[in-house]
Amino acid sequence: MLICSFLITWKRENIEAKWLFGFFCIIVFLLPALRDISVGTDTINYIHFFQHPTIGYDVRANTEYGYKLWNSIISYIWNNKHFFIFTSAVLSLSGVFFFIYKRSPYRILSLLLFVLVGHFYLFQFSGMRQSISISFFLFALHYYIKGKDYRLIAIVFYILSISFHTTVLWCLPVILIVERIKFDKKWLYILLWSSFIIGLSGILNYRLLISMFFEVVGQGINVINRYDSYTDSLSDVQMSTYRILADMTPLTLIGTACIYYVKDMNGLLLKLFIIGIFTNNMIITYPIGFRLVIYLVILIIVVVPSIFQRKDTTSLLFYLLIILYYLYKSYSLLVVQYSSDFIGNKVIPYKMFF
């Protein structure tokens, strides 16, 4: 339905398309909001913490303060696990919908990219806490870009984002540095494809790279231990060359196309998206590394529609190639989930709580 609606409305962004966007937002929201606790790999852990907050999340006592406070507030209003899932979906998706509505010239295309690309949407079913952090981060980024008059609002949202998941901390210095650097296309090409070669070679010590930053803010060992525990639970800790190529190649090509077609390389969202691809490539051999780069890579939902605003056959072909590739990847992932030994953001079999 999203693909058909995009093909119908991509040449114009009229009021009809806005109503379609609102309609699809409701559908996209209701699937994670009304799901049973059996849907999503980590959903049961969130519910367990909601019902037993004194033991910490997933037996970790150092759960972020904002997340603990959110649990307390919802529990005070109505101590019901399905209400908790519903309200959490409101928080985690509101930032995405708001960001698309404010920043994208093709809202339905943006929503389609959110559903298909990078497992951003499937992550809503399992990574509830970090999904809320991403939502607040997108709010913060929007108001930061609006200008100095809105910086206080941006700071509030960024603090909220940190209070749900500290991994967003690395984005602030990146934003402040990238904003002040003028990018040259030649060096961006080199940066992007050098990271591709490094990621493919697997020579980078990703564990050291991640810890270097988080040690500065006193979270290094906690973050590393947390993600090592995730990695240990994966069945394929050593990612195959095929999986590395399948993850890196399309994003790198999309980034290359963005650099080639854009006239002004100093748009903050574009630069952050390119840095997101670069970082993704550098730590691609870390199976859980996408949890760190998702804050910037998710910007594809507005960067690609904004850059390819030409309403011609070339733009449409570019969109369709992206859609077809990620449609294939999403379909493959869902098929694999029928396997009983699959480990990941499991949403099959899907069922609602009622």
Short mmCIF file of C-alpha atoms in Angstrom, two decimals:
data_model
loop_
_atom_site.label_atom_id
_atom_site.label_comp_id
_atom_site.label_asym_id
_atom_site.label_seq_id
_atom_site.Cartn_x
_atom_site.Cartn_y
_atom_site.Cartn_z
CA MET A 1 0.00 0.00 0.00
CA LEU A 2 2.83 2.39 0.82
CA ILE A 3 4.62 1.59 -2.45
CA CYS A 4 1.47 2.12 -4.52
CA SER A 5 0.67 5.35 -2.70
CA PHE A 6 4.18 6.64 -3.26
CA LEU A 7 3.99 5.93 -7.00
CA ILE A 8 0.68 7.78 -7.18
CA THR A 9 1.73 10.84 -5.15
CA TRP A 10 5.50 11.19 -5.72
CA LYS A 11 5.08 13.97 -8.30
CA ARG A 12 3.12 16.18 -5.95
CA GLU A 13 2.94 16.85 -2.22
CA ASN A 14 -0.66 17.99 -1.88
CA ILE A 15 -3.22 17.80 0.89
CA GLU A 16 -4.31 14.37 -0.31
CA ALA A 17 -0.80 13.04 0.17
CA LYS A 18 -0.75 14.54 3.67
CA TRP A 19 -3.93 12.67 4.56
CA LEU A 20 -2.44 9.49 3.16
CA PHE A 21 0.66 10.07 5.26
CA GLY A 22 -1.51 10.41 8.37
CA PHE A 23 -3.40 7.26 7.49
CA PHE A 24 -0.22 5.22 7.08
CA CYS A 25 1.25 6.68 10.27
CA ILE A 26 -1.72 5.22 12.16
CA ILE A 27 -1.15 1.77 10.64
CA VAL A 28 2.60 1.90 11.26
CA PHE A 29 1.91 2.94 14.85
CA LEU A 30 -0.79 0.39 15.70
CA LEU A 31 1.25 -2.70 14.81
CA PRO A 32 3.88 -2.23 17.56
CA ALA A 33 1.44 -0.44 19.90
CA LEU A 34 -1.12 -3.27 20.02
CA ARG A 35 1.26 -6.22 19.90
CA ASP A 36 1.30 -9.05 22.40
CA ILE A 37 4.27 -9.30 24.79
CA SER A 38 5.46 -12.37 22.85
CA VAL A 39 6.23 -10.16 19.82
CA GLY A 40 9.73 -8.69 19.89
CA THR A 41 12.83 -10.31 21.30
CA ASP A 42 13.20 -7.95 24.28
CA THR A 43 9.56 -7.07 24.92
CA ILE A 44 9.28 -9.53 27.79
CA ASN A 45 12.34 -7.94 29.46
CA TYR A 46 10.74 -4.49 29.33
CA ILE A 47 7.50 -5.85 30.77
CA HIS A 48 9.39 -7.67 33.51
CA PHE A 49 11.13 -4.44 34.52
CA PHE A 50 7.85 -2.52 34.34
CA GLN A 51 6.29 -4.99 36.78
CA HIS A 52 9.42 -5.43 38.95
CA PRO A 53 11.38 -2.15 38.74
CA THR A 54 13.60 -2.77 41.77
CA ILE A 55 15.64 -5.48 40.03
CA GLY A 56 16.74 -3.29 37.10
CA TYR A 57 16.27 -3.87 33.39
CA ASP A 58 17.49 -7.28 32.24
CA VAL A 59 19.06 -7.71 35.71
CA ARG A 60 21.06 -4.47 35.21
CA ALA A 61 20.66 -2.06 38.10
CA ASN A 62 22.21 0.88 36.23
CA THR A 63 19.26 1.46 33.90
CA GLU A 64 19.03 5.05 32.64
CA TYR A 65 17.08 7.39 34.90
CA GLY A 66 14.65 8.64 32.27
CA TYR A 67 13.58 5.12 31.41
CA LYS A 68 13.04 4.25 35.08
CA LEU A 69 11.05 7.45 35.61
CA TRP A 70 8.92 6.72 32.53
CA ASN A 71 8.11 3.27 33.91
CA SER A 72 7.11 4.81 37.26
CA ILE A 73 4.85 7.40 35.62
CA ILE A 74 3.04 4.86 33.44
CA SER A 75 2.73 2.46 36.36
CA TYR A 76 1.17 5.24 38.46
CA ILE A 77 -1.35 6.10 35.73
CA TRP A 78 -2.29 2.49 34.97
CA ASN A 79 -0.22 -0.50 35.95
CA ASN A 80 -1.07 -2.47 32.84
CA LYS A 81 1.56 -4.04 30.59
CA HIS A 82 -0.40 -3.47 27.38
CA PHE A 83 -0.93 0.18 28.26
CA PHE A 84 2.83 0.44 28.82
CA ILE A 85 3.59 -0.98 25.37
CA PHE A 86 1.02 1.35 23.78
CA THR A 87 2.31 4.53 25.43
CA SER A 88 5.91 3.56 24.74
CA ALA A 89 5.03 3.23 21.04
CA VAL A 90 3.56 6.74 21.19
CA LEU A 91 6.91 8.09 22.42
CA SER A 92 9.11 6.02 20.11
CA LEU A 93 7.23 6.81 16.89
CA SER A 94 6.10 10.39 17.49
CA GLY A 95 9.60 11.74 16.86
CA VAL A 96 9.89 9.79 13.60
CA PHE A 97 6.53 10.98 12.30
CA PHE A 98 7.22 14.57 13.40
CA PHE A 99 10.67 14.60 11.79
CA ILE A 100 9.32 13.24 8.50
CA TYR A 101 6.40 15.69 8.49
CA LYS A 102 8.65 18.69 9.09
CA ARG A 103 11.71 17.72 7.06
CA SER A 104 10.68 15.57 4.10
CA PRO A 105 9.32 16.77 0.75
CA TYR A 106 7.95 13.25 0.05
CA ARG A 107 6.44 12.07 3.31
CA ILE A 108 5.06 8.77 2.08
CA LEU A 109 8.42 7.87 0.55
CA SER A 110 10.10 8.74 3.87
CA LEU A 111 7.68 6.51 5.77
CA LEU A 112 8.30 3.74 3.25
CA LEU A 113 12.07 4.05 3.76
CA PHE A 114 11.55 3.96 7.53
CA VAL A 115 9.57 0.72 7.23
CA LEU A 116 11.97 -0.99 4.80
CA VAL A 117 15.52 0.31 5.31
CA GLY A 118 17.91 -0.73 8.04
CA HIS A 119 15.36 -2.56 10.19
CA PHE A 120 14.42 0.79 11.77
CA TYR A 121 10.77 -0.22 11.99
CA LEU A 122 11.39 -3.78 13.18
CA PHE A 123 13.58 -2.31 15.91
CA GLN A 124 10.43 -0.70 17.36
CA PHE A 125 9.22 -4.16 18.37
CA SER A 126 12.28 -5.01 20.44
CA GLY A 127 14.47 -2.01 21.22
CA MET A 128 11.77 0.00 22.96
CA ARG A 129 14.08 1.99 25.21
CA GLN A 130 16.50 2.98 22.46
CA SER A 131 13.63 3.63 20.03
CA ILE A 132 12.33 6.26 22.45
CA SER A 133 15.84 7.71 22.66
CA ILE A 134 15.99 7.93 18.85
CA SER A 135 12.60 9.66 18.82
CA PHE A 136 13.76 12.33 21.28
CA PHE A 137 17.01 12.70 19.33
CA LEU A 138 15.07 13.46 16.12
CA PHE A 139 13.04 16.08 17.98
CA ALA A 140 16.29 17.59 19.28
CA LEU A 141 17.89 17.57 15.84
CA HIS A 142 14.90 19.28 14.25
CA TYR A 143 14.89 22.14 16.76
CA TYR A 144 18.67 22.44 16.65
CA ILE A 145 18.51 23.00 12.89
CA LYS A 146 15.72 25.57 13.27
CA GLY A 147 18.18 27.99 14.81
CA LYS A 148 19.42 29.62 18.01
CA ASP A 149 15.94 30.59 19.18
CA TYR A 150 15.09 26.89 19.47
CA ARG A 151 18.35 25.61 20.97
CA LEU A 152 16.91 25.35 24.49
CA ILE A 153 14.15 23.06 23.22
CA ALA A 154 16.78 21.03 21.39
CA ILE A 155 18.85 20.69 24.58
CA VAL A 156 15.81 19.49 26.56
CA PHE A 157 15.01 16.82 23.99
CA TYR A 158 18.66 15.73 23.80
CA ILE A 159 18.82 15.34 27.58
CA LEU A 160 15.64 13.28 27.41
CA SER A 161 17.24 11.14 24.71
CA ILE A 162 20.31 10.51 26.88
CA SER A 163 18.10 9.68 29.86
CA PHE A 164 16.64 6.73 27.93
CA HIS A 165 19.81 5.41 26.26
CA THR A 166 23.33 6.76 26.82
CA THR A 167 24.58 5.54 23.43
CA VAL A 168 23.22 8.78 21.93
CA LEU A 169 25.98 10.68 23.75
CA TRP A 170 28.39 10.24 20.86
CA CYS A 171 26.11 12.17 18.51
CA LEU A 172 26.52 15.56 20.23
CA PRO A 173 30.26 16.04 19.56
CA VAL A 174 29.71 14.73 16.03
CA ILE A 175 27.00 17.36 15.41
CA LEU A 176 29.08 20.20 16.88
CA ILE A 177 32.18 19.23 14.89
CA VAL A 178 30.49 18.38 11.60
CA GLU A 179 28.47 21.60 11.65
CA ARG A 180 31.67 23.64 11.63
CA ILE A 181 33.46 21.71 8.90
CA LYS A 182 32.99 22.45 5.22
CA PHE A 183 32.97 19.20 3.32
CA ASP A 184 34.64 18.77 -0.04
CA LYS A 185 33.13 16.19 -2.39
CA LYS A 186 36.48 14.65 -3.30
CA TRP A 187 37.38 14.00 0.33
CA LEU A 188 33.90 12.71 1.08
CA TYR A 189 34.25 10.11 -1.66
CA ILE A 190 37.61 9.08 -0.21
CA LEU A 191 36.19 8.99 3.32
CA LEU A 192 33.21 6.89 2.31
CA TRP A 193 35.01 4.30 0.22
CA SER A 194 38.01 4.07 2.53
CA SER A 195 35.60 3.12 5.32
CA PHE A 196 34.08 0.53 2.98
CA ILE A 197 37.48 -1.08 2.39
CA ILE A 198 38.34 -0.97 6.10
CA GLY A 199 35.00 -2.52 7.03
CA LEU A 200 35.40 -5.26 4.43
CA SER A 201 38.91 -6.06 5.65
CA GLY A 202 37.79 -6.33 9.27
CA ILE A 203 41.10 -4.97 10.55
CA LEU A 204 39.60 -2.35 12.87
CA ASN A 205 39.36 -3.05 16.59
CA TYR A 206 35.77 -1.88 16.91
CA ARG A 207 35.70 -2.66 20.64
CA LEU A 208 38.56 -0.22 21.23
CA LEU A 209 36.98 2.40 18.96
CA ILE A 210 33.68 2.33 20.85
CA SER A 211 35.27 2.31 24.28
CA MET A 212 37.56 5.26 23.51
CA PHE A 213 34.65 7.69 23.39
CA PHE A 214 32.47 6.27 26.13
CA GLU A 215 35.41 6.06 28.54
CA VAL A 216 35.64 9.86 28.31
CA VAL A 217 32.10 10.21 29.68
CA GLY A 218 32.57 7.49 32.28
CA GLN A 219 30.40 4.96 30.50
CA GLY A 220 33.06 3.04 28.56
CA ILE A 221 33.16 -0.24 30.42
CA ASN A 222 29.39 -0.27 30.96
CA VAL A 223 28.66 0.23 27.28
CA ILE A 224 31.24 -2.33 26.16
CA ASN A 225 30.05 -4.96 28.65
CA ARG A 226 26.44 -4.31 27.64
CA TYR A 227 27.10 -4.79 23.94
CA ASP A 228 29.45 -7.72 24.47
CA SER A 229 26.62 -9.46 26.32
CA TYR A 230 24.37 -8.85 23.31
CA THR A 231 27.05 -10.15 20.97
CA ASP A 232 27.56 -13.31 23.01
CA SER A 233 23.88 -14.15 22.57
CA LEU A 234 24.08 -14.01 18.77
CA SER A 235 24.41 -17.20 16.80
CA ASP A 236 26.72 -15.62 14.21
CA VAL A 237 29.19 -13.46 16.09
CA GLN A 238 31.55 -13.53 13.13
CA MET A 239 29.61 -11.89 10.33
CA SER A 240 30.08 -13.48 6.93
CA THR A 241 31.57 -11.55 4.03
CA TYR A 242 28.19 -11.74 2.31
CA ARG A 243 26.40 -10.13 5.25
CA ILE A 244 29.03 -7.41 5.51
CA LEU A 245 28.70 -6.61 1.81
CA ALA A 246 24.90 -6.78 1.94
CA ASP A 247 24.85 -4.24 4.77
CA MET A 248 27.58 -1.88 3.59
CA THR A 249 27.21 -1.80 -0.19
CA PRO A 250 23.72 -0.29 -0.60
CA LEU A 251 24.26 2.42 2.03
CA THR A 252 27.66 3.30 0.61
CA LEU A 253 26.23 3.56 -2.90
CA ILE A 254 23.32 5.67 -1.64
CA GLY A 255 25.78 7.95 0.16
CA THR A 256 27.88 8.21 -3.00
CA ALA A 257 24.81 9.15 -5.04
CA CYS A 258 23.85 11.79 -2.49
CA ILE A 259 27.32 13.34 -2.68
CA TYR A 260 27.27 13.28 -6.48
CA TYR A 261 23.86 14.87 -6.97
CA VAL A 262 23.77 17.46 -4.20
CA LYS A 263 25.04 20.94 -4.99
CA ASP A 264 25.66 22.17 -1.43
CA MET A 265 27.53 19.67 0.71
CA ASN A 266 27.11 21.72 3.89
CA GLY A 267 23.60 20.72 4.84
CA LEU A 268 23.83 19.34 8.39
CA LEU A 269 21.49 16.37 7.85
CA LEU A 270 23.38 15.23 4.76
CA LYS A 271 26.76 15.51 6.50
CA LEU A 272 25.48 13.59 9.54
CA PHE A 273 24.04 10.89 7.28
CA ILE A 274 27.40 10.49 5.50
CA ILE A 275 29.18 10.28 8.87
CA GLY A 276 26.62 7.66 9.89
CA ILE A 277 27.46 5.54 6.83
CA PHE A 278 31.18 6.02 7.47
CA THR A 279 30.85 4.89 11.10
CA ASN A 280 28.61 1.99 10.11
CA ASN A 281 31.25 0.75 7.68
CA MET A 282 34.05 1.15 10.23
CA ILE A 283 32.35 -1.00 12.88
CA ILE A 284 30.43 -3.31 10.53
CA THR A 285 32.13 -6.43 11.94
CA TYR A 286 30.55 -5.73 15.33
CA PRO A 287 27.20 -7.55 15.01
CA ILE A 288 25.43 -5.13 17.35
CA GLY A 289 27.16 -2.01 16.01
CA PHE A 290 24.04 -0.71 14.29
CA ARG A 291 22.72 0.12 17.76
CA LEU A 292 25.33 2.90 17.87
CA VAL A 293 25.03 4.25 14.32
CA ILE A 294 21.24 4.08 14.02
CA TYR A 295 20.87 7.66 15.29
CA LEU A 296 22.57 9.00 12.15
CA VAL A 297 21.84 6.32 9.55
CA ILE A 298 18.09 6.73 10.14
CA LEU A 299 18.44 10.20 8.60
CA ILE A 300 18.14 8.44 5.24
CA ILE A 301 14.38 8.84 5.66
CA VAL A 302 14.64 12.58 4.95
CA VAL A 303 18.03 12.98 3.24
CA VAL A 304 17.27 10.84 0.19
CA PRO A 305 13.83 12.37 -0.51
CA SER A 306 15.27 15.87 -0.03
CA ILE A 307 18.22 15.42 -2.39
CA PHE A 308 16.37 13.67 -5.21
CA GLN A 309 13.54 16.17 -5.52
CA ARG A 310 13.65 16.14 -9.31
CA LYS A 311 10.41 14.67 -10.55
CA ASP A 312 11.84 12.74 -13.50
CA THR A 313 12.51 9.16 -14.56
CA THR A 314 16.05 9.15 -13.14
CA SER A 315 14.83 10.04 -9.63
CA LEU A 316 12.02 7.49 -9.80
CA LEU A 317 14.44 4.76 -10.91
CA PHE A 318 16.76 5.59 -8.02
CA TYR A 319 13.87 5.36 -5.55
CA LEU A 320 12.66 2.06 -7.01
CA LEU A 321 16.11 0.47 -6.83
CA ILE A 322 16.37 1.34 -3.13
CA ILE A 323 12.83 0.12 -2.45
CA LEU A 324 13.29 -3.17 -4.34
CA TYR A 325 16.59 -3.97 -2.63
CA TYR A 326 15.35 -3.31 0.89
CA LEU A 327 12.03 -4.98 0.14
CA TYR A 328 14.04 -8.09 -0.68
CA LYS A 329 16.11 -7.75 2.51
CA SER A 330 13.03 -7.25 4.68
CA TYR A 331 11.28 -10.20 3.07
CA SER A 332 14.37 -12.39 3.60
CA LEU A 333 14.56 -11.41 7.27
CA LEU A 334 10.89 -12.18 7.88
CA VAL A 335 11.20 -15.57 6.15
CA VAL A 336 14.19 -16.45 8.33
CA GLN A 337 12.14 -15.63 11.43
CA TYR A 338 9.99 -18.68 10.85
CA SER A 339 13.03 -20.70 11.94
CA SER A 340 12.78 -21.72 15.60
CA ASP A 341 16.48 -20.94 16.26
CA PHE A 342 16.37 -17.39 14.84
CA ILE A 343 17.77 -14.75 17.21
CA GLY A 344 17.11 -11.06 16.62
CA ASN A 345 14.19 -8.63 16.37
CA LYS A 346 11.63 -11.39 16.11
CA VAL A 347 8.13 -10.27 15.12
CA ILE A 348 6.85 -13.55 13.64
CA PRO A 349 4.46 -15.01 14.59
CA TYR A 350 2.78 -11.63 15.12
CA LYS A 351 -0.31 -11.31 17.24
CA MET A 352 -2.15 -8.53 18.99
CA PHE A 353 -2.70 -8.56 22.75
CA PHE A 354 -6.47 -9.01 22.47
#
